[in-house]
Coordinates of C-alpha atoms in Angstrom, one line a residue:
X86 CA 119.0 74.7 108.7
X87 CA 121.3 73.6 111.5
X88 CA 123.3 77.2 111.1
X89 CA 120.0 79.0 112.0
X90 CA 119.0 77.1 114.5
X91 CA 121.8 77.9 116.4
X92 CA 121.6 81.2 115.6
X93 CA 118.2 81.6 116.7
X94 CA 119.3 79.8 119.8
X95 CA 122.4 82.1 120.7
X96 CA 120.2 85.4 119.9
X97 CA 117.0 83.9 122.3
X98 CA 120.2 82.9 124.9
X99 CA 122.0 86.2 124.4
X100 CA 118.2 88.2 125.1
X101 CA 117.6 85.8 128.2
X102 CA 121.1 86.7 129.5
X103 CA 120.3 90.5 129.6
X104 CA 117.2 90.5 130.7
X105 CA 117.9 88.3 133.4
X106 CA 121.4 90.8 134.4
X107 CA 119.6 93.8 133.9
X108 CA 116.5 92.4 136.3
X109 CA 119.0 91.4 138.9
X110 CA 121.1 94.6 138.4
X111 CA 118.0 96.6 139.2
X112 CA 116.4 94.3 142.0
X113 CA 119.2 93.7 144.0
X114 CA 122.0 96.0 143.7
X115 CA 120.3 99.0 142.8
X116 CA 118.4 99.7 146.2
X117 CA 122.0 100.2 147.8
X118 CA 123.2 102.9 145.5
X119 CA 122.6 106.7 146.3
X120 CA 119.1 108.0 144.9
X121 CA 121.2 110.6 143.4
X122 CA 123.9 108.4 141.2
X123 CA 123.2 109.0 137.4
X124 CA 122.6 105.1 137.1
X125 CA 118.8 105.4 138.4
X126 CA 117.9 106.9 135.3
X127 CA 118.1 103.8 133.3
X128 CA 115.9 101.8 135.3
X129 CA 112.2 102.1 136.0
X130 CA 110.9 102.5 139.4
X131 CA 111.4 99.5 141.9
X132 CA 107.3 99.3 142.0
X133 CA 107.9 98.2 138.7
X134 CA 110.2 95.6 139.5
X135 CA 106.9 93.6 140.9
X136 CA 104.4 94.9 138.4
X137 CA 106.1 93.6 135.5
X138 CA 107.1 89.6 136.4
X139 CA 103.0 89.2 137.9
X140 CA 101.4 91.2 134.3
X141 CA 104.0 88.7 132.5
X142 CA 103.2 85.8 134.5
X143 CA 99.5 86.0 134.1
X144 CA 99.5 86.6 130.6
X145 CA 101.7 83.4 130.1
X146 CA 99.3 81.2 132.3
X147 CA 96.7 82.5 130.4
X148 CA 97.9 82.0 127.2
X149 CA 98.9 78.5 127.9
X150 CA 95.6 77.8 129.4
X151 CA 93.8 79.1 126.3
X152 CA 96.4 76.7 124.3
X153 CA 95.2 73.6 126.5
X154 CA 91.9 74.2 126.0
X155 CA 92.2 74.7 122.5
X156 CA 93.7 70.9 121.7
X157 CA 91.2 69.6 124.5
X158 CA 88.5 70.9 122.1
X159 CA 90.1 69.7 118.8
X160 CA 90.9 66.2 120.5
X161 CA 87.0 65.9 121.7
X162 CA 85.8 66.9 118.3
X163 CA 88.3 64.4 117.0
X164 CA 87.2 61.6 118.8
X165 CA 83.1 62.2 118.5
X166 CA 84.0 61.7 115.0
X167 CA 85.4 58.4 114.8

């Protein structure tokens, strides 16, 4: 069990490390190269480069909220019983 949960940890490392290179890549270096370098056709827009981290963000705030109130309900339903 200890072999896969290092491997699960080096893949979700391994995924964080590129996104986080290929976010950076495209945020900050990307607006200095020449519109007409082949590079710009592997990233998205730069309008995108906002869009995406806010629609992620929200989702995760709202997912964790719907979490929180999910065990707030089970613990109040718990304790009316005893």
């Amino acid at each position: 069990m200890e072999l896969a949960d290092r491997a699960v940890g080096l893949l979700l490392s391994l995924i964080s490390l590129s996104i986080f290179t290929y976010f950076t890549f495209w945020v900050i270096i990307l607006p200095f190269v020449d519109n007409g370098h082949f590079v710009h056709q592997y990233f998205l827009p730069l309008e995108y480069a906002i869009i995406i981290p806010v629609f992620a963000g929200v989702a995760l705030l709202s997912l964790l909220s719907l979490f929180v109130g999910s065990v707030m309900l089970k613990s109040r339903k718990k304790n009316k019983k005893a």
